[in-house]
PDB file of C-alpha atoms in Angstrom:
ATOM      1  CA  MET Z   2      89.588 102.277 -20.857  1.00  0.00           C
ATOM      2  CA  ASN Z   3      91.759  99.811 -22.507  1.00  0.00           C
ATOM      3  CA  LYS Z   4      95.258  98.905 -21.156  1.00  0.00           C
ATOM      4  CA  THR Z   5      97.189 101.240 -23.059  1.00  0.00           C
ATOM      5  CA  ASP Z   6      95.372 104.059 -21.865  1.00  0.00           C
ATOM      6  CA  PHE Z   7      95.593 103.013 -18.341  1.00  0.00           C
ATOM      7  CA  VAL Z   8      99.275 102.424 -18.481  1.00  0.00           C
ATOM      8  CA  ASN Z   9      99.729 105.883 -20.148  1.00  0.00           C
ATOM      9  CA  GLY Z  10      97.891 107.273 -17.392  1.00  0.00           C
ATOM     10  CA  ARG Z  11      99.936 105.752 -14.689  1.00  0.00           C
ATOM     11  CA  ARG Z  12     103.087 107.009 -16.646  1.00  0.00           C
ATOM     12  CA  ARG Z  13     101.855 110.682 -16.058  1.00  0.00           C
ATOM     13  CA  THR Z  14     101.506 110.235 -12.514  1.00  0.00           C
ATOM     14  CA  GLN Z  15     105.102 109.401 -11.901  1.00  0.00           C
ATOM     15  CA  PRO Z  16     106.731 111.582  -9.099  1.00  0.00           C
ATOM     16  CA  PRO Z  17     109.117 114.391 -10.319  1.00  0.00           C
ATOM     17  CA  PHE Z  18     112.825 112.789 -10.858  1.00  0.00           C
ATOM     18  CA  PHE Z  19     114.659 114.571  -8.418  1.00  0.00           C
ATOM     19  CA  ARG Z  20     112.236 114.334  -5.790  1.00  0.00           C
ATOM     20  CA  ALA Z  21     111.914 110.784  -5.909  1.00  0.00           C
ATOM     21  CA  VAL Z  22     115.961 110.018  -6.202  1.00  0.00           C
ATOM     22  CA  VAL Z  23     116.275 112.491  -3.008  1.00  0.00           C
ATOM     23  CA  ALA Z  24     113.819 110.143  -1.134  1.00  0.00           C
ATOM     24  CA  ASP Z  25     115.230 107.038  -2.234  1.00  0.00           C
ATOM     25  CA  ALA Z  26     118.957 108.157  -1.427  1.00  0.00           C
ATOM     26  CA  ARG Z  27     117.305 109.527   2.198  1.00  0.00           C
ATOM     27  CA  MET Z  28     115.866 106.018   2.641  1.00  0.00           C
ATOM     28  CA  PHE Z  29     119.193 104.267   1.580  1.00  0.00           C
ATOM     29  CA  LEU Z  30     121.233 106.544   4.046  1.00  0.00           C
ATOM     30  CA  ALA Z  31     118.972 105.591   6.831  1.00  0.00           C
ATOM     31  CA  TYR Z  32     118.950 101.750   6.333  1.00  0.00           C
ATOM     32  CA  ARG Z  33     123.050 102.106   5.954  1.00  0.00           C
ATOM     33  CA  ALA Z  34     123.202 104.100   9.405  1.00  0.00           C
ATOM     34  CA  GLU Z  35     124.583 106.955   7.658  1.00  0.00           C
ATOM     35  CA  ALA Z  36     123.411 110.766   8.289  1.00  0.00           C
ATOM     36  CA  THR Z  37     120.165 111.430   6.271  1.00  0.00           C
ATOM     37  CA  GLU Z  38     119.938 115.098   7.393  1.00  0.00           C
ATOM     38  CA  VAL Z  39     121.982 116.561   4.471  1.00  0.00           C
ATOM     39  CA  THR Z  40     122.682 120.271   4.768  1.00  0.00           C
ATOM     40  CA  SER Z  41     123.391 121.473   1.305  1.00  0.00           C
ATOM     41  CA  PRO Z  42     122.319 120.381  -2.279  1.00  0.00           C
ATOM     42  CA  LEU Z  43     125.946 119.942  -3.069  1.00  0.00           C
ATOM     43  CA  LYS Z  44     126.373 117.494  -0.415  1.00  0.00           C
ATOM     44  CA  LEU Z  45     123.249 115.530  -1.367  1.00  0.00           C
ATOM     45  CA  VAL Z  46     124.281 115.210  -5.166  1.00  0.00           C
ATOM     46  CA  GLY Z  47     127.489 113.972  -3.708  1.00  0.00           C
ATOM     47  CA  HIS Z  48     125.632 111.279  -1.601  1.00  0.00           C
ATOM     48  CA  ILE Z  49     123.477 110.206  -4.517  1.00  0.00           C
ATOM     49  CA  LEU Z  50     126.806 109.768  -6.777  1.00  0.00           C
ATOM     50  CA  ARG Z  51     128.432 107.952  -3.962  1.00  0.00           C
ATOM     51  CA  LEU Z  52     125.185 105.678  -3.225  1.00  0.00           C
ATOM     52  CA  SER Z  53     125.109 104.887  -7.277  1.00  0.00           C
ATOM     53  CA  TRP Z  54     128.658 103.754  -7.350  1.00  0.00           C
ATOM     54  CA  VAL Z  55     128.584 101.639  -4.241  1.00  0.00           C
ATOM     55  CA  THR Z  56     125.141 100.192  -4.479  1.00  0.00           C
ATOM     56  CA  ASP Z  57     123.989  98.568  -7.364  1.00  0.00           C
ATOM     57  CA  SER Z  58     120.411  98.709  -6.337  1.00  0.00           C
ATOM     58  CA  PHE Z  59     120.329 102.259  -5.728  1.00  0.00           C
ATOM     59  CA  LEU Z  60     122.022 102.890  -9.292  1.00  0.00           C
ATOM     60  CA  ALA Z  61     118.895 100.463 -10.766  1.00  0.00           C
ATOM     61  CA  LEU Z  62     116.116 102.606  -9.067  1.00  0.00           C
ATOM     62  CA  VAL Z  63     117.698 105.819 -10.127  1.00  0.00           C
ATOM     63  CA  LEU Z  64     117.691 104.160 -13.892  1.00  0.00           C
ATOM     64  CA  TYR Z  65     114.148 103.057 -13.235  1.00  0.00           C
ATOM     65  CA  ARG Z  66     113.119 106.794 -12.010  1.00  0.00           C
ATOM     66  CA  ALA Z  67     114.824 108.290 -15.036  1.00  0.00           C
ATOM     67  CA  LYS Z  68     112.819 105.628 -17.345  1.00  0.00           C
ATOM     68  CA  ALA Z  69     109.510 106.313 -15.635  1.00  0.00           C
ATOM     69  CA  ARG Z  70     110.230 110.158 -16.082  1.00  0.00           C
ATOM     70  CA  LEU Z  71     111.225 109.820 -19.782  1.00  0.00           C
ATOM     71  CA  GLN Z  72     108.346 107.717 -20.489  1.00  0.00           C
ATOM     72  CA  SER Z  73     105.945 109.940 -19.145  1.00  0.00           C
ATOM     73  CA  LEU Z  74     107.534 112.804 -21.480  1.00  0.00           C
ATOM     74  CA  ARG Z  75     107.040 110.480 -24.198  1.00  0.00           C
ATOM     75  CA  VAL Z  76     110.713 110.244 -25.084  1.00  0.00           C
ATOM     76  CA  PRO Z  77     111.797 107.027 -27.029  1.00  0.00           C
ATOM     77  CA  ILE Z  78     114.225 104.530 -27.027  1.00  0.00           C
ATOM     78  CA  ILE Z  79     116.288 106.062 -24.078  1.00  0.00           C
ATOM     79  CA  PRO Z  80     113.735 104.610 -21.404  1.00  0.00           C
ATOM     80  CA  THR Z  81     114.672 101.329 -22.777  1.00  0.00           C
ATOM     81  CA  ILE Z  82     118.356 101.861 -22.610  1.00  0.00           C
ATOM     82  CA  PHE Z  83     118.100 102.682 -18.818  1.00  0.00           C
ATOM     83  CA  HIS Z  84     115.602  99.718 -18.416  1.00  0.00           C
ATOM     84  CA  ARG Z  85     118.431  97.319 -19.727  1.00  0.00           C
ATOM     85  CA  LEU Z  86     121.198  99.095 -17.879  1.00  0.00           C
ATOM     86  CA  SER Z  87     119.296  98.522 -14.746  1.00  0.00           C
ATOM     87  CA  MET Z  88     118.869  94.782 -15.489  1.00  0.00           C
ATOM     88  CA  MET Z  89     122.716  94.589 -16.410  1.00  0.00           C
ATOM     89  CA  PHE Z  90     124.097  96.417 -13.505  1.00  0.00           C
ATOM     90  CA  ALA Z  91     121.746  95.265 -10.468  1.00  0.00           C
ATOM     91  CA  GLN Z  92     119.454  92.410 -11.956  1.00  0.00           C
ATOM     92  CA  ILE Z  93     116.567  94.624 -11.234  1.00  0.00           C
ATOM     93  CA  CYS Z  94     113.813  94.340 -13.781  1.00  0.00           C
ATOM     94  CA  ILE Z  95     110.636  97.090 -13.248  1.00  0.00           C
ATOM     95  CA  GLY Z  96     107.986  97.083 -15.632  1.00  0.00           C
ATOM     96  CA  SER Z  97     106.702 100.148 -17.498  1.00  0.00           C
ATOM     97  CA  PRO Z  98     102.940 100.034 -15.748  1.00  0.00           C
ATOM     98  CA  VAL Z  99     104.951  99.942 -12.085  1.00  0.00           C
ATOM     99  CA  HIS Z 100     104.100 102.942 -10.056  1.00  0.00           C
ATOM    100  CA  ILE Z 101     106.745 103.231  -6.977  1.00  0.00           C
ATOM    101  CA  GLU Z 102     106.337 106.054  -4.832  1.00  0.00           C
ATOM    102  CA  PRO Z 103     109.454 108.129  -3.523  1.00  0.00           C
ATOM    103  CA  GLY Z 104     111.434 106.633  -0.745  1.00  0.00           C
ATOM    104  CA  VAL Z 105     111.842 102.696  -1.360  1.00  0.00           C
ATOM    105  CA  TYR Z 106     114.741 100.611  -0.139  1.00  0.00           C
ATOM    106  CA  ILE Z 107     115.972  97.643  -2.082  1.00  0.00           C
ATOM    107  CA  PRO Z 108     119.219  96.536  -0.683  1.00  0.00           C
ATOM    108  CA  HIS Z 109     120.487  94.528  -3.490  1.00  0.00           C
ATOM    109  CA  GLY Z 110     119.553  93.191  -6.736  1.00  0.00           C
ATOM    110  CA  GLN Z 111     117.648  90.270  -8.163  1.00  0.00           C
ATOM    111  CA  VAL Z 112     114.246  91.916  -8.006  1.00  0.00           C
ATOM    112  CA  VAL Z 113     111.330  91.574 -10.427  1.00  0.00           C
ATOM    113  CA  ILE Z 114     108.474  93.795 -10.198  1.00  0.00           C
ATOM    114  CA  ASP Z 115     106.131  93.839 -12.835  1.00  0.00           C
ATOM    115  CA  GLY Z 116     102.120  94.563 -13.954  1.00  0.00           C
ATOM    116  CA  ILE Z 117      99.978  97.298 -13.156  1.00  0.00           C
ATOM    117  CA  THR Z 118     101.678  97.507  -9.529  1.00  0.00           C
ATOM    118  CA  GLN Z 119     101.663 100.065  -6.834  1.00  0.00           C
ATOM    119  CA  ILE Z 120     104.471 100.325  -4.357  1.00  0.00           C
ATOM    120  CA  ARG Z 121     104.138 103.238  -1.473  1.00  0.00           C
ATOM    121  CA  SER Z 122     106.904 104.877   0.332  1.00  0.00           C
ATOM    122  CA  GLY Z 123     108.864 103.354   3.070  1.00  0.00           C
ATOM    123  CA  ALA Z 124     108.764  99.720   1.417  1.00  0.00           C
ATOM    124  CA  VAL Z 125     111.841  97.522   1.998  1.00  0.00           C
ATOM    125  CA  ILE Z 126     112.234  95.108  -0.859  1.00  0.00           C
ATOM    126  CA  ALA Z 127     114.958  92.293  -0.057  1.00  0.00           C
ATOM    127  CA  PRO Z 128     116.997  90.398  -3.037  1.00  0.00           C
ATOM    128  CA  TRP Z 129     115.427  87.537  -5.074  1.00  0.00           C
ATOM    129  CA  VAL Z 130     111.738  89.106  -4.772  1.00  0.00           C
ATOM    130  CA  THR Z 131     109.276  88.775  -7.397  1.00  0.00           C
ATOM    131  CA  ILE Z 132     106.042  91.256  -7.318  1.00  0.00           C
ATOM    132  CA  GLY Z 133     104.253  90.265 -10.201  1.00  0.00           C
ATOM    133  CA  LEU Z 134     101.131  88.964 -12.286  1.00  0.00           C
ATOM    134  CA  ARG Z 135      99.070  85.923 -12.275  1.00  0.00           C
ATOM    135  CA  ALA Z 136      98.514  84.338 -15.694  1.00  0.00           C
ATOM    136  CA  GLY Z 137      96.209  86.116 -17.665  1.00  0.00           C
ATOM    137  CA  ASP Z 138      95.669  89.258 -15.407  1.00  0.00           C
ATOM    138  CA  PHE Z 139      97.644  92.534 -15.888  1.00  0.00           C
ATOM    139  CA  THR Z 140      96.779  93.789 -12.546  1.00  0.00           C
ATOM    140  CA  GLY Z 141      99.651  93.168 -10.108  1.00  0.00           C
ATOM    141  CA  PRO Z 142      99.875  93.945  -6.364  1.00  0.00           C
ATOM    142  CA  THR Z 143      99.642  97.022  -3.994  1.00  0.00           C
ATOM    143  CA  ILE Z 144     102.123  97.128  -1.631  1.00  0.00           C
ATOM    144  CA  GLY Z 145     101.385  99.567   1.485  1.00  0.00           C
ATOM    145  CA  HIS Z 146     103.336 102.138   3.199  1.00  0.00           C
ATOM    146  CA  GLY Z 147     106.017 100.558   5.091  1.00  0.00           C
ATOM    147  CA  VAL Z 148     105.899  97.149   3.846  1.00  0.00           C
ATOM    148  CA  ASN Z 149     108.958  94.740   4.497  1.00  0.00           C
ATOM    149  CA  ILE Z 150     109.322  92.146   1.978  1.00  0.00           C
ATOM    150  CA  GLY Z 151     111.694  89.315   2.960  1.00  0.00           C
ATOM    151  CA  THR Z 152     114.362  87.614   0.669  1.00  0.00           C
ATOM    152  CA  GLY Z 153     112.953  85.229  -2.076  1.00  0.00           C
ATOM    153  CA  ALA Z 154     109.302  86.310  -1.484  1.00  0.00           C
ATOM    154  CA  LYS Z 155     106.604  86.193  -4.041  1.00  0.00           C
ATOM    155  CA  ILE Z 156     103.714  88.416  -4.190  1.00  0.00           C
ATOM    156  CA  ILE Z 157     101.360  87.380  -7.303  1.00  0.00           C
ATOM    157  CA  GLY Z 158      98.264  88.834  -8.564  1.00  0.00           C
ATOM    158  CA  PRO Z 159      95.981  91.656  -7.802  1.00  0.00           C
ATOM    159  CA  VAL Z 160      96.565  91.339  -4.116  1.00  0.00           C
ATOM    160  CA  VAL Z 161      96.828  94.092  -1.504  1.00  0.00           C
ATOM    161  CA  VAL Z 162      99.600  94.049   1.356  1.00  0.00           C
ATOM    162  CA  GLY Z 163      98.482  96.440   3.917  1.00  0.00           C
ATOM    163  CA  ASP Z 164     100.659  99.312   5.512  1.00  0.00           C
ATOM    164  CA  THR Z 165     103.428  98.021   7.748  1.00  0.00           C
ATOM    165  CA  ALA Z 166     103.055  94.399   6.988  1.00  0.00           C
ATOM    166  CA  SER Z 167     106.159  91.838   6.733  1.00  0.00           C
ATOM    167  CA  ILE Z 168     106.107  89.187   4.168  1.00  0.00           C
ATOM    168  CA  GLY Z 169     108.515  86.546   5.502  1.00  0.00           C
ATOM    169  CA  ALA Z 170     111.503  85.008   3.547  1.00  0.00           C
ATOM    170  CA  ASN Z 171     110.417  82.530   0.584  1.00  0.00           C
ATOM    171  CA  SER Z 172     106.830  83.144   1.257  1.00  0.00           C
ATOM    172  CA  VAL Z 173     104.418  83.321  -1.523  1.00  0.00           C
ATOM    173  CA  VAL Z 174     101.598  85.847  -1.368  1.00  0.00           C
ATOM    174  CA  VAL Z 175      98.308  85.061  -3.414  1.00  0.00           C
ATOM    175  CA  LYS Z 176      95.668  86.509  -0.840  1.00  0.00           C
ATOM    176  CA  ASN Z 177      95.304  89.829   0.853  1.00  0.00           C
ATOM    177  CA  VAL Z 178      97.604  90.944   3.649  1.00  0.00           C
ATOM    178  CA  GLU Z 179      95.872  92.832   6.715  1.00  0.00           C
ATOM    179  CA  PRO Z 180      97.679  95.744   7.628  1.00  0.00           C
ATOM    180  CA  GLY Z 181     100.579  95.409  10.606  1.00  0.00           C
ATOM    181  CA  SER Z 182     100.493  91.542   9.910  1.00  0.00           C
ATOM    182  CA  THR Z 183     103.339  89.159   9.332  1.00  0.00           C
ATOM    183  CA  VAL Z 184     102.763  86.296   6.966  1.00  0.00           C
ATOM    184  CA  VAL Z 185     104.885  83.157   6.279  1.00  0.00           C
ATOM    185  CA  GLY Z 186     105.012  79.969   4.159  1.00  0.00           C
ATOM    186  CA  VAL Z 187     103.538  78.757   1.094  1.00  0.00           C
ATOM    187  CA  PRO Z 188     100.682  79.902   0.491  1.00  0.00           C
ATOM    188  CA  ALA Z 189     101.676  82.706   2.914  1.00  0.00           C
ATOM    189  CA  ARG Z 190      99.319  82.979   6.139  1.00  0.00           C
ATOM    190  CA  PRO Z 191      99.510  85.001   8.992  1.00  0.00           C
ATOM    191  CA  ILE Z 192     101.335  83.524  12.029  1.00  0.00           C
ATOM    192  CA  ASP Z 193      99.923  84.173  15.776  1.00  0.00           C
ATOM    193  CA  LYS Z 194     101.362  86.772  17.684  1.00  0.00           C
TER     194      LYS Z 194
END
């Protein structure tokens, strides 16, 4: 299987747009200490519109979800426009082969995610984070459930960050991170508990 076939296969596995946006909205509401139990669809749409207005990063995540869904449907041009809008409004650049499960929290912009990368639900990605590629390799990181990535961290190459791990601010991760561990430094190393 060549790279193009693999990327197209990844695009087809994108979650349904509305389900993903609702899960993301619930994460944003929880981290903003707002009510996450919404009693009616109309209130939920109101929360989604309000979050899109008051947080640049939520709007960028919605634009990414729309881009990914339209790419899976093979719609031309519009996904590129949504990608550019995401970069304009929040400085969030999420590449086409990236697969982000529903329910991710990005508090602010200045985030780059690229390559054949997987991010599982519950991940928190702080500003100035890069999740990307090592030169010559299109395989990016796999980020587990509930991972917390600190401000300015870099996760580079085909590494696996285990569930509930924490990446310290400004750390550079180039090796696998065990589930539940905390890593800091350049290059990132586990800290003693």
